[in-house]
GROMACS .gro file of C-alpha atoms in nm:
model
  313
    1MET     CA    1   4.056 -13.118   4.283
    2ILE     CA    2   3.699 -13.220   4.054
    3PHE     CA    3   3.566 -12.913   4.178
    4GLY     CA    4   3.866 -12.719   4.102
    5LYS     CA    5   3.906 -12.835   3.737
    6LYS     CA    6   3.577 -12.765   3.692
    7ARG     CA    7   3.599 -12.404   3.806
    8GLN     CA    8   3.903 -12.365   3.575
    9SER     CA    9   3.720 -12.510   3.284
   10GLU     CA   10   3.447 -12.277   3.290
   11LEU     CA   11   3.658 -11.972   3.352
   12SER     CA   12   3.834 -12.052   3.018
   13ARG     CA   13   3.504 -12.125   2.842
   14ARG     CA   14   3.350 -11.781   2.943
   15GLN     CA   15   3.723 -11.569   2.814
   16PRO     CA   16   3.774 -11.646   2.460
   17ALA     CA   17   4.100 -11.635   2.370
   18ILE     CA   18   4.183 -11.320   2.168
   19ARG     CA   19   4.548 -11.382   2.107
   20ASP     CA   20   4.545 -11.437   1.735
   21ALA     CA   21   4.281 -11.188   1.664
   22ALA     CA   22   4.440 -10.885   1.460
   23PRO     CA   23   4.451 -10.578   1.656
   24SER     CA   24   4.199 -10.317   1.620
   25PRO     CA   25   4.280  -9.934   1.597
   26VAL     CA   26   4.295  -9.743   1.906
   27PHE     CA   27   4.143  -9.358   1.907
   28SER     CA   28   4.238  -9.076   2.187
   29TYR     CA   29   4.087  -8.789   2.250
   30HIS     CA   30   4.443  -8.702   2.398
   31SER     CA   31   4.605  -8.678   2.019
   32ARG     CA   32   4.350  -8.475   1.854
   33ALA     CA   33   4.386  -8.231   2.128
   34ALA     CA   34   4.724  -8.186   2.133
   35ARG     CA   35   4.720  -8.124   1.757
   36THR     CA   36   4.437  -7.833   1.827
   37ASP     CA   37   4.650  -7.714   2.076
   38SER     CA   38   4.937  -7.711   1.839
   39SER     CA   39   4.794  -7.496   1.570
   40GLY     CA   40   4.650  -7.306   1.848
   41MET     CA   41   5.019  -7.233   1.989
   42ARG     CA   42   5.116  -7.169   1.646
   43SER     CA   43   4.870  -6.879   1.592
   44ALA     CA   44   4.954  -6.753   1.928
   45ASN     CA   45   5.357  -6.778   1.817
   46LYS     CA   46   5.308  -6.539   1.507
   47ALA     CA   47   5.479  -6.240   1.452
   48PRO     CA   48   5.327  -5.880   1.615
   49TRP     CA   49   5.382  -5.694   1.254
   50SER     CA   50   5.229  -6.042   1.066
   51SER     CA   51   4.911  -6.052   1.286
   52ALA     CA   52   4.638  -5.843   1.120
   53ALA     CA   53   4.662  -5.686   0.773
   54GLN     CA   54   4.747  -5.343   0.711
   55PRO     CA   55   4.663  -5.102   0.412
   56SER     CA   56   4.888  -5.076   0.141
   57PRO     CA   57   5.029  -4.691   0.188
   58ARG     CA   58   5.086  -4.696  -0.185
   59GLY     CA   59   4.664  -4.600  -0.197
   60LEU     CA   60   4.704  -4.297   0.034
   61PRO     CA   61   4.816  -4.046  -0.234
   62ASN     CA   62   4.563  -4.150  -0.467
   63LYS     CA   63   4.281  -4.070  -0.229
   64TRP     CA   64   4.431  -3.757  -0.164
   65SER     CA   65   4.462  -3.625  -0.503
   66ARG     CA   66   4.118  -3.717  -0.540
   67ARG     CA   67   4.042  -3.498  -0.222
   68VAL     CA   68   4.249  -3.196  -0.314
   69PRO     CA   69   3.998  -3.046  -0.606
   70ALA     CA   70   3.714  -3.117  -0.414
   71VAL     CA   71   3.818  -2.901  -0.121
   72ALA     CA   72   3.980  -2.633  -0.350
   73LEU     CA   73   3.633  -2.601  -0.515
   74ALA     CA   74   3.474  -2.567  -0.190
   75VAL     CA   75   3.753  -2.311  -0.058
   76LEU     CA   76   3.653  -2.111  -0.410
   77ALA     CA   77   3.309  -2.093  -0.283
   78VAL     CA   78   3.326  -2.013   0.036
   79ALA     CA   79   3.564  -1.717  -0.075
   80PHE     CA   80   3.305  -1.613  -0.362
   81VAL     CA   81   3.018  -1.584  -0.107
   82ILE     CA   82   3.243  -1.387   0.113
   83SER     CA   83   3.361  -1.179  -0.116
   84ASN     CA   84   3.010  -1.130  -0.303
   85LEU     CA   85   2.866  -0.991   0.033
   86ILE     CA   86   3.125  -0.718   0.027
   87LEU     CA   87   2.945  -0.377  -0.113
   88GLY     CA   88   3.126  -0.089  -0.283
   89ARG     CA   89   3.097   0.283  -0.145
   90GLU     CA   90   3.022   0.407  -0.466
   91PRO     CA   91   2.665   0.319  -0.614
   92ALA     CA   92   2.496   0.337  -0.965
   93ILE     CA   93   2.276   0.649  -0.980
   94ILE     CA   94   1.962   0.497  -1.182
   95ALA     CA   95   1.686   0.839  -1.281
   96LEU     CA   96   1.359   0.631  -1.314
   97ALA     CA   97   1.122   0.723  -1.647
   98ASP     CA   98   1.126   1.105  -1.709
   99THR     CA   99   0.722   1.209  -1.708
  100GLY     CA  100   0.685   1.590  -1.724
  101ASN     CA  101   1.035   1.632  -1.784
  102ARG     CA  102   1.137   1.610  -1.472
  103ARG     CA  103   1.524   1.551  -1.477
  104VAL     CA  104   1.586   1.903  -1.601
  105PHE     CA  105   1.613   2.056  -1.264
  106LEU     CA  106   1.778   1.742  -1.160
  107ARG     CA  107   2.185   1.800  -1.012
  108SER     CA  108   2.434   1.619  -1.199
  109GLU     CA  109   2.494   1.225  -1.152
  110ASN     CA  110   2.827   1.271  -0.977
  111THR     CA  111   2.673   1.498  -0.687
  112TYR     CA  112   2.407   1.223  -0.591
  113ARG     CA  113   2.667   0.946  -0.641
  114GLU     CA  114   2.912   1.133  -0.419
  115ALA     CA  115   2.651   1.242  -0.131
  116ALA     CA  116   2.538   0.865  -0.142
  117SER     CA  117   2.947   0.753  -0.120
  118THR     CA  118   2.930   0.967   0.235
  119ILE     CA  119   2.625   0.819   0.322
  120LEU     CA  120   2.745   0.455   0.264
  121ALA     CA  121   3.064   0.513   0.428
  122GLY     CA  122   2.896   0.668   0.717
  123SER     CA  123   2.794   0.334   0.883
  124PHE     CA  124   3.033  -0.015   0.926
  125ALA     CA  125   2.664  -0.216   0.869
  126ASN     CA  126   2.647  -0.013   0.510
  127THR     CA  127   3.004  -0.257   0.391
  128ASN     CA  128   2.777  -0.559   0.343
  129LYS     CA  129   2.490  -0.714   0.205
  130LEU     CA  130   2.363  -0.843   0.567
  131THR     CA  131   2.368  -0.563   0.743
  132ILE     CA  132   2.307  -0.282   0.502
  133ASP     CA  133   2.041  -0.004   0.618
  134THR     CA  134   1.857   0.061   0.271
  135LYS     CA  135   1.578   0.236   0.396
  136ASN     CA  136   1.800   0.483   0.619
  137ILE     CA  137   2.005   0.548   0.306
  138ALA     CA  138   1.725   0.610   0.101
  139ALA     CA  139   1.559   0.900   0.353
  140ALA     CA  140   1.921   1.031   0.427
  141MET     CA  141   1.912   1.076   0.040
  142GLN     CA  142   1.592   1.249   0.023
  143LYS     CA  143   1.648   1.510   0.316
  144GLN     CA  144   1.977   1.616   0.197
  145PHE     CA  145   1.835   1.638  -0.184
  146PRO     CA  146   1.432   1.776  -0.118
  147GLU     CA  147   1.413   1.767  -0.539
  148LEU     CA  148   1.388   1.382  -0.496
  149GLU     CA  149   0.998   1.249  -0.462
  150HIS     CA  150   1.104   0.929  -0.403
  151VAL     CA  151   1.446   0.710  -0.341
  152SER     CA  152   1.543   0.327  -0.312
  153VAL     CA  153   1.834   0.088  -0.296
  154THR     CA  154   1.906  -0.217  -0.426
  155LEU     CA  155   2.181  -0.470  -0.391
  156PRO     CA  156   2.298  -0.681  -0.689
  157VAL     CA  157   2.208  -1.054  -0.656
  158ILE     CA  158   2.583  -1.089  -0.793
  159GLY     CA  159   2.816  -0.773  -0.794
  160ARG     CA  160   2.936  -0.529  -0.519
  161ARG     CA  161   2.789  -0.213  -0.660
  162PRO     CA  162   2.441  -0.130  -0.483
  163ALA     CA  163   2.211   0.102  -0.697
  164LEU     CA  164   2.042   0.414  -0.622
  165TYR     CA  165   1.719   0.482  -0.813
  166ILE     CA  166   1.598   0.856  -0.780
  167GLN     CA  167   1.256   1.005  -0.874
  168PRO     CA  168   1.233   1.376  -0.909
  169ALA     CA  169   0.944   1.552  -0.751
  170ARG     CA  170   0.701   1.699  -1.039
  171PRO     CA  171   0.780   2.106  -1.040
  172VAL     CA  172   0.486   2.341  -1.070
  173LEU     CA  173   0.621   2.672  -0.985
  174LEU     CA  174   0.936   2.895  -0.949
  175LEU     CA  175   0.871   3.102  -0.635
  176LYS     CA  176   1.105   3.394  -0.582
  177SER     CA  177   1.189   3.518  -0.236
  178ALA     CA  178   1.207   3.881  -0.100
  179ASP     CA  179   1.612   3.845  -0.107
  180GLY     CA  180   1.633   3.770  -0.493
  181GLY     CA  181   1.641   3.388  -0.422
  182VAL     CA  182   1.414   3.165  -0.660
  183PHE     CA  183   1.301   2.835  -0.553
  184VAL     CA  184   1.132   2.552  -0.746
  185VAL     CA  185   0.838   2.445  -0.569
  186ASP     CA  186   0.607   2.101  -0.591
  187ALA     CA  187   0.216   2.038  -0.585
  188ALA     CA  188   0.229   2.046  -0.211
  189GLY     CA  189   0.414   2.383  -0.157
  190ARG     CA  190   0.743   2.236  -0.093
  191ALA     CA  191   1.073   2.448  -0.186
  192LEU     CA  192   1.258   2.147  -0.354
  193ILE     CA  193   1.564   2.335  -0.508
  194ASN     CA  194   1.748   2.684  -0.595
  195ALA     CA  195   1.664   2.746  -0.953
  196SER     CA  196   2.022   2.835  -0.974
  197GLN     CA  197   2.170   2.498  -0.893
  198ALA     CA  198   1.972   2.335  -1.211
  199SER     CA  199   2.034   2.552  -1.492
  200ALA     CA  200   1.802   2.373  -1.719
  201VAL     CA  201   1.493   2.422  -1.517
  202GLY     CA  202   1.401   2.728  -1.773
  203LYS     CA  203   1.320   2.456  -1.992
  204LEU     CA  204   1.018   2.379  -1.806
  205GLY     CA  205   0.838   2.692  -1.865
  206LEU     CA  206   0.700   2.738  -1.539
  207PRO     CA  207   0.502   3.044  -1.414
  208ILE     CA  208   0.727   3.248  -1.170
  209ALA     CA  209   0.571   3.422  -0.872
  210GLU     CA  210   0.712   3.645  -0.632
  211ASP     CA  211   0.659   3.636  -0.278
  212GLN     CA  212   0.626   3.959  -0.098
  213SER     CA  213   0.574   3.837   0.252
  214GLY     CA  214   0.927   3.846   0.292
  215LEU     CA  215   0.924   3.521   0.493
  216PRO     CA  216   1.249   3.268   0.447
  217ILE     CA  217   1.213   3.017   0.232
  218LYS     CA  218   1.383   2.680   0.297
  219LEU     CA  219   1.463   2.382   0.094
  220GLY     CA  220   1.255   2.093   0.222
  221GLN     CA  221   1.036   2.270   0.378
  222ILE     CA  222   0.666   2.404   0.287
  223ALA     CA  223   0.706   2.744   0.141
  224LEU     CA  224   0.314   2.818   0.054
  225PRO     CA  225   0.027   2.644   0.126
  226SER     CA  226  -0.052   2.343  -0.109
  227ASP     CA  227  -0.431   2.516  -0.169
  228ASN     CA  228  -0.248   2.842  -0.266
  229ILE     CA  229  -0.014   2.605  -0.523
  230ALA     CA  230  -0.349   2.491  -0.665
  231PHE     CA  231  -0.515   2.809  -0.691
  232ILE     CA  232  -0.231   2.964  -0.882
  233THR     CA  233  -0.183   2.655  -1.141
  234GLU     CA  234  -0.524   2.691  -1.197
  235VAL     CA  235  -0.545   3.029  -1.280
  236VAL     CA  236  -0.254   2.973  -1.502
  237GLY     CA  237  -0.356   2.723  -1.691
  238GLN     CA  238  -0.704   2.914  -1.787
  239LEU     CA  239  -0.541   3.172  -1.895
  240ARG     CA  240  -0.274   2.982  -2.117
  241ALA     CA  241  -0.595   2.803  -2.258
  242LYS     CA  242  -0.678   3.135  -2.420
  243LYS     CA  243  -0.345   3.229  -2.530
  244ILE     CA  244  -0.318   3.462  -2.306
  245THR     CA  245   0.061   3.553  -2.176
  246ILE     CA  246   0.153   3.608  -1.811
  247SER     CA  247   0.449   3.861  -1.765
  248GLY     CA  248   0.425   3.786  -1.412
  249LEU     CA  249   0.266   3.702  -1.101
  250VAL     CA  250   0.307   3.882  -0.751
  251LEU     CA  251   0.166   3.788  -0.380
  252PRO     CA  252   0.129   4.097  -0.195
  253LYS     CA  253   0.250   4.107   0.190
  254ALA     CA  254  -0.034   4.025   0.444
  255THR     CA  255  -0.320   3.950   0.191
  256ASN     CA  256  -0.445   3.648   0.047
  257GLU     CA  257  -0.430   3.827  -0.278
  258LEU     CA  258  -0.277   3.732  -0.627
  259ASP     CA  259  -0.176   3.974  -0.896
  260VAL     CA  260  -0.175   3.870  -1.234
  261ARG     CA  261   0.029   4.093  -1.493
  262ILE     CA  262  -0.085   4.037  -1.843
  263GLU     CA  263   0.177   4.102  -2.113
  264GLY     CA  264   0.070   4.418  -2.342
  265ALA     CA  265  -0.156   4.514  -2.085
  266PRO     CA  266  -0.109   4.815  -1.851
  267TYR     CA  267  -0.334   4.681  -1.568
  268THR     CA  268  -0.313   4.388  -1.276
  269VAL     CA  269  -0.578   4.164  -1.225
  270LYS     CA  270  -0.650   4.113  -0.855
  271PHE     CA  271  -0.760   3.757  -0.763
  272ASN     CA  272  -0.856   3.590  -0.440
  273LEU     CA  273  -0.663   3.312  -0.276
  274ARG     CA  274  -0.939   3.198  -0.114
  275GLY     CA  275  -1.192   3.200  -0.371
  276ASP     CA  276  -1.278   2.967  -0.684
  277ALA     CA  277  -0.982   2.990  -0.949
  278ARG     CA  278  -1.202   2.885  -1.208
  279ALA     CA  279  -1.485   3.109  -1.140
  280GLU     CA  280  -1.248   3.441  -1.110
  281ALA     CA  281  -1.057   3.322  -1.440
  282GLY     CA  282  -1.368   3.329  -1.606
  283ALA     CA  283  -1.506   3.640  -1.499
  284TYR     CA  284  -1.157   3.791  -1.633
  285LEU     CA  285  -1.217   3.671  -1.948
  286ALA     CA  286  -1.504   3.727  -1.980
  287VAL     CA  287  -1.469   4.109  -1.888
  288LYS     CA  288  -1.165   4.106  -2.119
  289GLN     CA  289  -1.392   4.019  -2.435
  290HIS     CA  290  -1.648   4.303  -2.306
  291PHE     CA  291  -1.337   4.566  -2.271
  292GLU     CA  292  -1.256   4.471  -2.667
  293ARG     CA  293  -1.565   4.507  -2.794
  294GLU     CA  294  -1.595   4.833  -2.627
  295HIS     CA  295  -1.251   4.942  -2.717
  296LYS     CA  296  -1.210   5.008  -2.344
  297THR     CA  297  -0.888   4.930  -2.166
  298PRO     CA  298  -0.856   4.984  -1.799
  299GLY     CA  299  -0.542   5.164  -1.685
  300SER     CA  300  -0.469   5.044  -1.361
  301TYR     CA  301  -0.619   4.717  -1.238
  302VAL     CA  302  -0.929   4.446  -1.297
  303ASP     CA  303  -1.035   4.348  -0.958
  304VAL     CA  304  -1.254   3.972  -0.971
  305ARG     CA  305  -1.219   3.916  -0.589
  306VAL     CA  306  -1.591   3.923  -0.514
  307ASP     CA  307  -1.810   3.657  -0.655
  308ASN     CA  308  -2.013   3.770  -0.976
  309LYS     CA  309  -1.870   4.109  -0.989
  310VAL     CA  310  -1.589   4.270  -1.126
  311TYR     CA  311  -1.462   4.602  -1.064
  312TYR     CA  312  -1.219   4.798  -1.260
  313ARG     CA  313  -0.973   5.123  -1.274
   0.00000   0.00000   0.00000
């Protein structure tokens, strides 16, 4: 019993009594988890239509009201560009600076405009600025109108009307064919235009040469060799410089001869187209002065075709 009491007393000393102590608060992790779960449940149980913020429908009209002017301007810009690329069919005809009164033998402006309009209408590629063939149009105009020495086509940056710049060739001679037709000839001997189609060509004072060869003259083609043209113009220039009026020039058939008729003189001066035009003209002027001093006048011809010699009758 003594042993038993001792053991009981020792146990009582080891374990202090807690009956009278104030109760301490008790914390539980389960309670925190419960609150968290409940809030999560509340978030999960929200209505679908209130889960995400939606933009107010009142802002949509304002955005479209700002975009409509920009879209309209873009459409107008595209329409303007497309419209500006389309070309008209009636080009403007512009003659380049007039030198030597070249314009007087040009045809009417309407004639060139109508021809250019027909050429433009002949190909779909010529309806817009991107595919138009300006070189082909210029070549076609020069082929149809040999009196045009140069033709160029320009396109406006803004506008639909193309412009044709034309440069007439320089006429130097009127050539009369065996059938009576008279043609304007340039320095290269090319027949430019029938004089009947250029009524003002007489204002140029061009010399008229009668071609007795009988060969047909075709527009745009060589009617006389260029060296013959150069010879004739040189002789005419030398005689005009001495105030000698020429009444006619004749190119006899099958010869290299040029016969010049002097106004008021009963004779004809014979020149060699293969010779030196300046020397032959000088020989005639010298013998003419001799005739005037001697008071003599040949009745038929004065021949200067041989170098350093003059024959007359």
